[in-house]
């Protein structure tokens, strides 16, 4: 599937072209554009036989002989005919004369034979309409080798060959928004959850619900905004409307539309990034003059630090430069200070690991630019989230109705499969609790579609997905997509995932992945085999996927955490005591506890080390996935150690 960029505000480009005088259109737009397209000299036509508005393209053919093209610029439209009282018949005679007599060279003064005439107008022309204005011109175009380029085609040529000229035609906000839109298109295309968003050309996105939590600023403003939106939507009027109602569920868009700064919080796979991408896409499709910037906070932080800065503003300028939207720090600062802007910076949790300054940076940025709405996201586990003075919106797990809607939309053409999944979840309550977000629901749908036995735990859910992609189930179909054995592919994936996770990174290039593997696989004879495995993990298996910054990742941090959790079991030399105190590893340990043969050694090590109090919530989450007997034994042991640490007794 190829996502094409649609310039919904192309009317602005047309308007910009039409606002130019003929001489400006010729010299400022057409001349550099044609030089880019033809890769040759383009000059103004000499006075004799032409005007200051006309151009000559000095092209040569394959044998090196001149192949001159005459370019005539005229402001003509089907609505108004010819401006300045020009006569159509006169123009047709002029174009015909150029074909017969040629043009005068601006350098030598000699007459050159014209092989082609191009007539350019900044207005849109319907070629299928035989209007009174253009009847004779249409005949001339068909019979005298005259090429007509209207405003619509000219705008497309500018976009394709010389996009830097757009700055002369439209507002800078438009150019930035289009760059963001194009980048967002690519991001959605490469997203591993794209099949949840678009399947067979049908949008099957299931909106998430949120609940306001934590501290709020200007809560009256938020309430008024929400009340207005809900009052205008009859289907929502029956819903309870109290911010302090712990059971209330709200649609996310009215809250984001409030104009207030928002921190969207949720568990891994809850749909934070997808929700923000779709919201950004909606804003960029509205054709407003408002500047909208969407990217990850991690990329902004990287761009800032490449400039030896810890400023969100500097990072944004650096990021815009990367996507070919050049703007100075002073210019962007001035715009943010004066005009409404929406800046959406996804994933605090991924950025803060390598860039601990980002929360303070966000707060400082919000205080500097009051006209700018900031929307960000994070997992709950990040320290310092409560210090962000934004509205905190928590994504809620799917309720029963949303879960059914998700599966019904996915299997719209095969309702039996939706019922099969719902029945499986009903029979496996623990899995039903886990499959309550877009990521886990999507994986379950993909497994069901490919007739893979449905799992019973979250860890098994990811394991089945990896096995399916690696080709474990291809043997049953008599298919072989890879030269490497599935077991070796999965082993290499685990090694890379663990190597990335121990470095607290989620993005890498092939050379870095290879260097991680070579530290683990020490046999030099395996080098070619490892390289081939890395290539096949990228394609055809797509276990490793292209990242937007040109590198690679595992599609979702949760997948990297699962693979790292499998490798964690094999690495007996790992210092569990240090890792388990690091919140970055919390979810990895939780996943590991679901598929490890035993976690008693970890529980004992923590209990004997005197820091149960620091990691007790994590230990209880790990214990929750174990057998009934283990739960009783481990819970008692953890509580005893906790009480002892805090002055109690065994």
Tab-separated table of C-alpha atoms in Angstrom, residues 110-412:
chain	number	residue	atom	x	y	z
A	110	UNK	CA	20.552	34.680	-34.504
A	111	UNK	CA	17.182	33.072	-35.163
A	112	UNK	CA	16.648	29.603	-33.677
A	113	UNK	CA	14.205	26.999	-34.911
A	114	UNK	CA	11.572	26.198	-32.264
A	115	UNK	CA	10.806	22.524	-31.779
A	116	UNK	CA	8.139	23.003	-29.123
A	117	UNK	CA	6.017	25.797	-27.697
A	118	UNK	CA	4.815	25.769	-24.085
A	119	UNK	CA	1.969	28.077	-23.094
A	120	UNK	CA	1.713	28.684	-19.330
A	121	UNK	CA	-1.192	30.218	-17.423
A	122	UNK	CA	-1.527	30.428	-13.628
A	123	UNK	CA	-5.260	29.649	-13.832
A	124	UNK	CA	-6.863	26.183	-13.833
A	125	UNK	CA	-8.153	25.174	-17.274
A	126	UNK	CA	-10.668	22.418	-17.968
A	127	UNK	CA	-9.274	20.904	-21.172
A	128	UNK	CA	-12.568	19.124	-21.890
A	129	UNK	CA	-14.616	22.324	-22.141
A	130	UNK	CA	-14.878	23.814	-25.654
A	131	UNK	CA	-15.675	27.305	-24.416
A	132	UNK	CA	-15.998	30.318	-26.662
A	133	UNK	CA	-12.776	31.718	-25.252
A	134	UNK	CA	-10.652	28.711	-26.045
A	135	UNK	CA	-12.095	27.065	-29.121
A	136	UNK	CA	-9.376	28.366	-31.424
A	137	UNK	CA	-6.686	27.799	-28.789
A	138	UNK	CA	-7.765	24.175	-28.290
A	139	UNK	CA	-7.431	23.593	-32.010
A	140	UNK	CA	-3.960	25.188	-32.013
A	141	UNK	CA	-2.836	23.025	-29.081
A	142	UNK	CA	-3.864	19.887	-30.950
A	143	UNK	CA	-2.433	20.815	-34.339
A	144	UNK	CA	0.649	23.009	-33.762
A	145	UNK	CA	2.620	21.075	-31.088
A	146	UNK	CA	1.686	23.587	-28.403
A	147	UNK	CA	1.851	22.305	-24.836
A	148	UNK	CA	-0.593	23.979	-22.425
A	149	UNK	CA	0.400	24.018	-18.727
A	150	UNK	CA	-2.336	25.427	-16.507
A	151	UNK	CA	-2.120	26.509	-12.872
A	152	UNK	CA	-3.042	23.088	-11.484
A	153	UNK	CA	-0.321	21.274	-13.425
A	154	UNK	CA	2.175	24.037	-12.686
A	155	UNK	CA	1.540	23.648	-8.941
A	156	UNK	CA	2.127	19.879	-9.241
A	157	UNK	CA	5.389	20.446	-11.127
A	158	UNK	CA	6.572	22.846	-8.423
A	159	UNK	CA	5.736	20.338	-5.681
A	160	UNK	CA	7.549	17.559	-7.559
A	161	UNK	CA	10.657	19.299	-8.896
A	162	UNK	CA	11.235	22.584	-7.069
A	163	UNK	CA	9.340	22.668	-3.771
A	164	UNK	CA	11.608	25.409	-2.454
A	165	UNK	CA	9.654	27.825	-4.691
A	166	UNK	CA	6.547	27.283	-2.578
A	167	UNK	CA	7.925	29.781	-0.084
A	168	UNK	CA	7.350	32.495	-2.712
A	169	UNK	CA	3.728	31.498	-3.134
A	170	UNK	CA	2.238	30.478	0.177
A	171	UNK	CA	2.521	31.128	3.895
A	172	UNK	CA	5.377	29.457	5.802
A	173	UNK	CA	2.844	27.707	8.054
A	174	UNK	CA	1.410	25.984	5.006
A	175	UNK	CA	4.817	24.642	4.006
A	176	UNK	CA	5.590	23.341	7.483
A	177	UNK	CA	2.150	21.754	7.798
A	178	UNK	CA	2.608	20.007	4.463
A	179	UNK	CA	6.016	18.674	5.524
A	180	UNK	CA	4.524	17.423	8.790
A	181	UNK	CA	1.611	15.877	6.894
A	182	UNK	CA	3.955	14.092	4.494
A	183	UNK	CA	6.093	12.803	7.371
A	184	UNK	CA	2.964	11.644	9.199
A	185	UNK	CA	1.800	9.792	6.087
A	186	UNK	CA	5.097	7.894	5.975
A	187	UNK	CA	4.924	7.193	9.694
A	188	UNK	CA	1.418	5.726	9.408
A	189	UNK	CA	2.542	3.650	6.441
A	190	UNK	CA	5.461	2.131	8.363
A	191	UNK	CA	3.576	1.714	11.630
A	192	UNK	CA	3.269	-1.846	12.842
A	193	UNK	CA	-0.259	-1.006	13.934
A	194	UNK	CA	-1.201	0.272	10.487
A	195	UNK	CA	-3.320	-2.814	9.909
A	196	UNK	CA	-5.447	-1.747	12.862
A	197	UNK	CA	-5.918	1.665	11.309
A	198	UNK	CA	-6.488	0.690	7.709
A	199	UNK	CA	-7.421	-2.752	6.407
A	200	UNK	CA	-8.647	-3.265	2.840
A	201	UNK	CA	-9.088	0.500	2.484
A	202	UNK	CA	-11.552	0.702	5.390
A	203	UNK	CA	-10.853	2.764	8.479
A	204	UNK	CA	-11.230	0.423	11.434
A	205	UNK	CA	-9.828	2.574	14.171
A	206	UNK	CA	-11.596	2.181	17.508
A	207	UNK	CA	-11.444	5.445	19.491
A	208	UNK	CA	-10.057	5.225	23.013
A	209	UNK	CA	-11.743	6.662	26.086
A	210	UNK	CA	-9.987	8.820	28.658
A	211	UNK	CA	-10.513	10.051	32.195
A	212	UNK	CA	-9.074	13.297	33.600
A	213	UNK	CA	-6.758	12.504	36.501
A	214	UNK	CA	-4.232	14.253	38.724
A	215	UNK	CA	-3.682	17.987	38.888
A	216	UNK	CA	-5.373	20.363	36.479
A	217	UNK	CA	-4.821	23.966	35.501
A	218	UNK	CA	-7.710	26.181	34.424
A	219	UNK	CA	-10.175	23.382	35.067
A	220	UNK	CA	-13.053	25.813	34.518
A	221	UNK	CA	-11.806	26.440	30.972
A	222	UNK	CA	-11.645	22.725	30.302
A	223	UNK	CA	-15.118	22.171	31.746
A	224	UNK	CA	-16.605	24.943	29.614
A	225	UNK	CA	-14.955	23.588	26.470
A	226	UNK	CA	-16.087	20.041	27.153
A	227	UNK	CA	-19.587	21.163	28.059
A	228	UNK	CA	-19.855	23.081	24.789
A	229	UNK	CA	-18.694	20.165	22.678
A	230	UNK	CA	-20.890	17.673	24.482
A	231	UNK	CA	-23.916	19.951	24.290
A	232	UNK	CA	-23.471	20.224	20.518
A	233	UNK	CA	-23.341	16.453	20.136
A	234	UNK	CA	-26.736	14.865	20.933
A	235	UNK	CA	-25.276	11.360	21.187
A	236	UNK	CA	-23.082	12.480	24.092
A	237	UNK	CA	-25.619	14.469	26.094
A	238	UNK	CA	-26.644	11.496	28.216
A	239	UNK	CA	-23.103	10.951	29.507
A	240	UNK	CA	-22.210	12.018	33.062
A	241	UNK	CA	-20.087	15.145	33.154
A	242	UNK	CA	-18.050	15.562	36.326
A	243	UNK	CA	-14.264	15.678	36.384
A	244	UNK	CA	-14.218	14.097	39.832
A	245	UNK	CA	-16.341	11.128	38.741
A	246	UNK	CA	-14.015	8.120	38.903
A	247	UNK	CA	-16.325	6.035	36.655
A	248	UNK	CA	-16.789	8.577	33.846
A	249	UNK	CA	-15.360	7.864	30.371
A	250	UNK	CA	-14.861	10.706	27.909
A	251	UNK	CA	-14.074	10.892	24.219
A	252	UNK	CA	-10.545	12.159	23.723
A	253	UNK	CA	-11.006	14.746	20.948
A	254	UNK	CA	-13.187	17.272	22.843
A	255	UNK	CA	-10.557	17.340	25.570
A	256	UNK	CA	-7.723	17.856	23.081
A	257	UNK	CA	-9.797	20.526	21.330
A	258	UNK	CA	-9.965	22.500	24.591
A	259	UNK	CA	-6.783	24.360	23.654
A	260	UNK	CA	-5.207	23.513	27.011
A	261	UNK	CA	-1.873	21.741	27.424
A	262	UNK	CA	-2.441	17.997	27.758
A	263	UNK	CA	-0.379	15.018	28.940
A	264	UNK	CA	-1.944	11.820	27.603
A	265	UNK	CA	-1.019	8.885	29.841
A	266	UNK	CA	-1.502	5.184	29.290
A	267	UNK	CA	-0.092	1.688	29.601
A	268	UNK	CA	2.104	0.150	26.904
A	269	UNK	CA	0.062	-0.476	23.769
A	270	UNK	CA	-2.892	1.594	24.967
A	271	UNK	CA	-2.973	3.625	21.749
A	272	UNK	CA	-1.348	6.880	22.874
A	273	UNK	CA	0.733	7.397	19.737
A	274	UNK	CA	-2.040	6.325	17.364
A	275	UNK	CA	-4.530	8.667	19.041
A	276	UNK	CA	-2.135	11.622	18.782
A	277	UNK	CA	-1.223	10.831	15.167
A	278	UNK	CA	-4.868	10.739	14.175
A	279	UNK	CA	-5.559	13.975	16.025
A	280	UNK	CA	-2.612	15.660	14.287
A	281	UNK	CA	-3.855	14.312	10.955
A	282	UNK	CA	-7.297	15.755	11.627
A	283	UNK	CA	-5.839	19.184	12.416
A	284	UNK	CA	-3.623	19.133	9.323
A	285	UNK	CA	-6.639	18.257	7.160
A	286	UNK	CA	-8.736	21.173	8.383
A	287	UNK	CA	-7.132	23.682	5.988
A	288	UNK	CA	-6.676	26.309	8.685
A	289	UNK	CA	-3.889	28.863	9.050
A	290	UNK	CA	-2.882	27.341	12.400
A	291	UNK	CA	0.604	25.876	12.561
A	292	UNK	CA	0.576	22.198	13.603
A	293	UNK	CA	3.787	20.330	14.477
A	294	UNK	CA	3.803	16.598	15.268
A	295	UNK	CA	6.799	14.435	16.068
A	296	UNK	CA	8.270	12.392	18.904
A	297	UNK	CA	9.840	14.155	21.857
A	298	UNK	CA	12.824	11.824	21.425
A	299	UNK	CA	13.559	13.265	17.961
A	300	UNK	CA	13.223	16.827	19.211
A	301	UNK	CA	15.612	16.078	22.083
A	302	UNK	CA	18.137	14.510	19.695
A	303	UNK	CA	17.991	17.570	17.432
A	304	UNK	CA	18.423	19.899	20.408
A	305	UNK	CA	21.439	18.056	21.774
A	306	UNK	CA	23.043	17.960	18.323
A	307	UNK	CA	23.059	21.760	18.705
A	308	UNK	CA	24.490	21.489	22.246
A	309	UNK	CA	21.156	22.665	23.619
A	310	UNK	CA	18.527	21.469	26.064
A	311	UNK	CA	15.789	23.628	24.567
A	312	UNK	CA	12.559	22.328	23.021
A	313	UNK	CA	12.526	25.373	20.735
A	314	UNK	CA	15.989	24.594	19.351
A	315	UNK	CA	14.989	20.950	18.959
A	316	UNK	CA	11.880	21.886	16.970
A	317	UNK	CA	13.903	24.101	14.624
A	318	UNK	CA	16.408	21.276	14.127
A	319	UNK	CA	13.632	18.767	13.471
A	320	UNK	CA	11.906	21.024	10.936
A	321	UNK	CA	15.228	21.412	9.127
A	322	UNK	CA	15.455	17.611	8.885
A	323	UNK	CA	12.095	17.460	7.072
A	324	UNK	CA	13.065	20.288	4.688
A	325	UNK	CA	11.196	23.064	6.491
A	326	UNK	CA	13.876	25.656	7.104
A	327	UNK	CA	12.959	28.230	9.747
A	328	UNK	CA	15.148	30.227	12.106
A	329	UNK	CA	14.918	30.075	15.881
A	330	UNK	CA	13.954	33.748	15.934
A	331	UNK	CA	11.215	33.301	13.324
A	332	UNK	CA	9.676	30.261	15.021
A	333	UNK	CA	9.897	31.930	18.420
A	334	UNK	CA	8.132	35.020	17.061
A	335	UNK	CA	5.367	32.921	15.521
A	336	UNK	CA	4.808	30.856	18.679
A	337	UNK	CA	4.638	34.067	20.712
A	338	UNK	CA	1.971	35.678	18.533
A	339	UNK	CA	-0.146	33.046	16.830
A	340	UNK	CA	-2.099	29.961	17.954
A	341	UNK	CA	-0.040	26.811	17.370
A	342	UNK	CA	-0.446	23.145	18.289
A	343	UNK	CA	2.774	21.264	19.104
A	344	UNK	CA	2.284	17.500	19.623
A	345	UNK	CA	5.350	15.762	21.077
A	346	UNK	CA	4.813	12.036	21.567
A	347	UNK	CA	6.398	9.697	24.149
A	348	UNK	CA	8.029	11.326	27.139
A	349	UNK	CA	8.869	7.824	28.395
A	350	UNK	CA	11.112	7.039	25.407
A	351	UNK	CA	12.799	10.448	25.390
A	352	UNK	CA	13.566	10.804	29.087
A	353	UNK	CA	15.763	7.686	29.230
A	354	UNK	CA	18.551	9.329	27.199
A	355	UNK	CA	17.486	12.950	27.677
A	356	UNK	CA	16.517	13.513	31.337
A	357	UNK	CA	16.007	17.247	30.768
A	358	UNK	CA	12.893	16.879	28.593
A	359	UNK	CA	10.282	17.337	31.347
A	360	UNK	CA	11.890	20.579	32.535
A	361	UNK	CA	12.236	21.537	28.890
A	362	UNK	CA	8.516	21.004	28.272
A	363	UNK	CA	7.575	23.063	31.315
A	364	UNK	CA	9.904	25.910	30.283
A	365	UNK	CA	8.591	25.799	26.710
A	366	UNK	CA	4.971	26.005	27.904
A	367	UNK	CA	5.790	28.975	30.122
A	368	UNK	CA	7.530	30.825	27.277
A	369	UNK	CA	4.800	30.425	24.663
A	370	UNK	CA	1.317	31.022	26.018
A	371	UNK	CA	-0.319	30.962	22.557
A	372	UNK	CA	1.009	27.456	21.917
A	373	UNK	CA	-0.972	24.363	22.925
A	374	UNK	CA	1.327	21.477	23.864
A	375	UNK	CA	0.123	17.871	23.761
A	376	UNK	CA	2.416	15.091	24.914
A	377	UNK	CA	2.147	11.455	26.030
A	378	UNK	CA	3.804	8.990	28.364
A	379	UNK	CA	3.524	5.716	30.193
A	380	UNK	CA	2.511	6.046	33.823
A	381	UNK	CA	5.845	4.803	35.171
A	382	UNK	CA	7.896	7.934	34.383
A	383	UNK	CA	9.191	9.832	37.420
A	384	UNK	CA	8.320	13.510	37.479
A	385	UNK	CA	5.092	13.273	35.475
A	386	UNK	CA	3.144	14.880	38.302
A	387	UNK	CA	5.371	17.954	37.957
A	388	UNK	CA	4.123	18.688	34.446
A	389	UNK	CA	1.470	21.427	34.837
A	390	UNK	CA	-0.744	20.049	32.046
A	391	UNK	CA	-4.137	18.363	32.085
A	392	UNK	CA	-3.445	14.683	32.717
A	393	UNK	CA	-5.705	12.398	30.693
A	394	UNK	CA	-5.492	8.667	31.378
A	395	UNK	CA	-6.383	6.287	28.564
A	396	UNK	CA	-8.852	3.755	29.919
A	397	UNK	CA	-8.859	0.055	29.018
A	398	UNK	CA	-11.422	-1.028	26.449
A	399	UNK	CA	-14.781	-1.679	28.030
A	400	UNK	CA	-16.847	-4.629	26.794
A	401	UNK	CA	-18.601	-2.528	24.148
A	402	UNK	CA	-15.346	-1.078	22.752
A	403	UNK	CA	-13.757	-4.519	22.686
A	404	UNK	CA	-16.663	-5.964	20.703
A	405	UNK	CA	-16.608	-2.935	18.375
A	406	UNK	CA	-12.880	-3.419	17.751
A	407	UNK	CA	-13.255	-7.083	16.774
A	408	UNK	CA	-16.466	-6.498	14.800
A	409	UNK	CA	-14.760	-3.748	12.781
A	410	UNK	CA	-11.685	-5.867	12.184
A	411	UNK	CA	-13.661	-8.897	11.042
A	412	UNK	CA	-16.443	-7.005	9.301
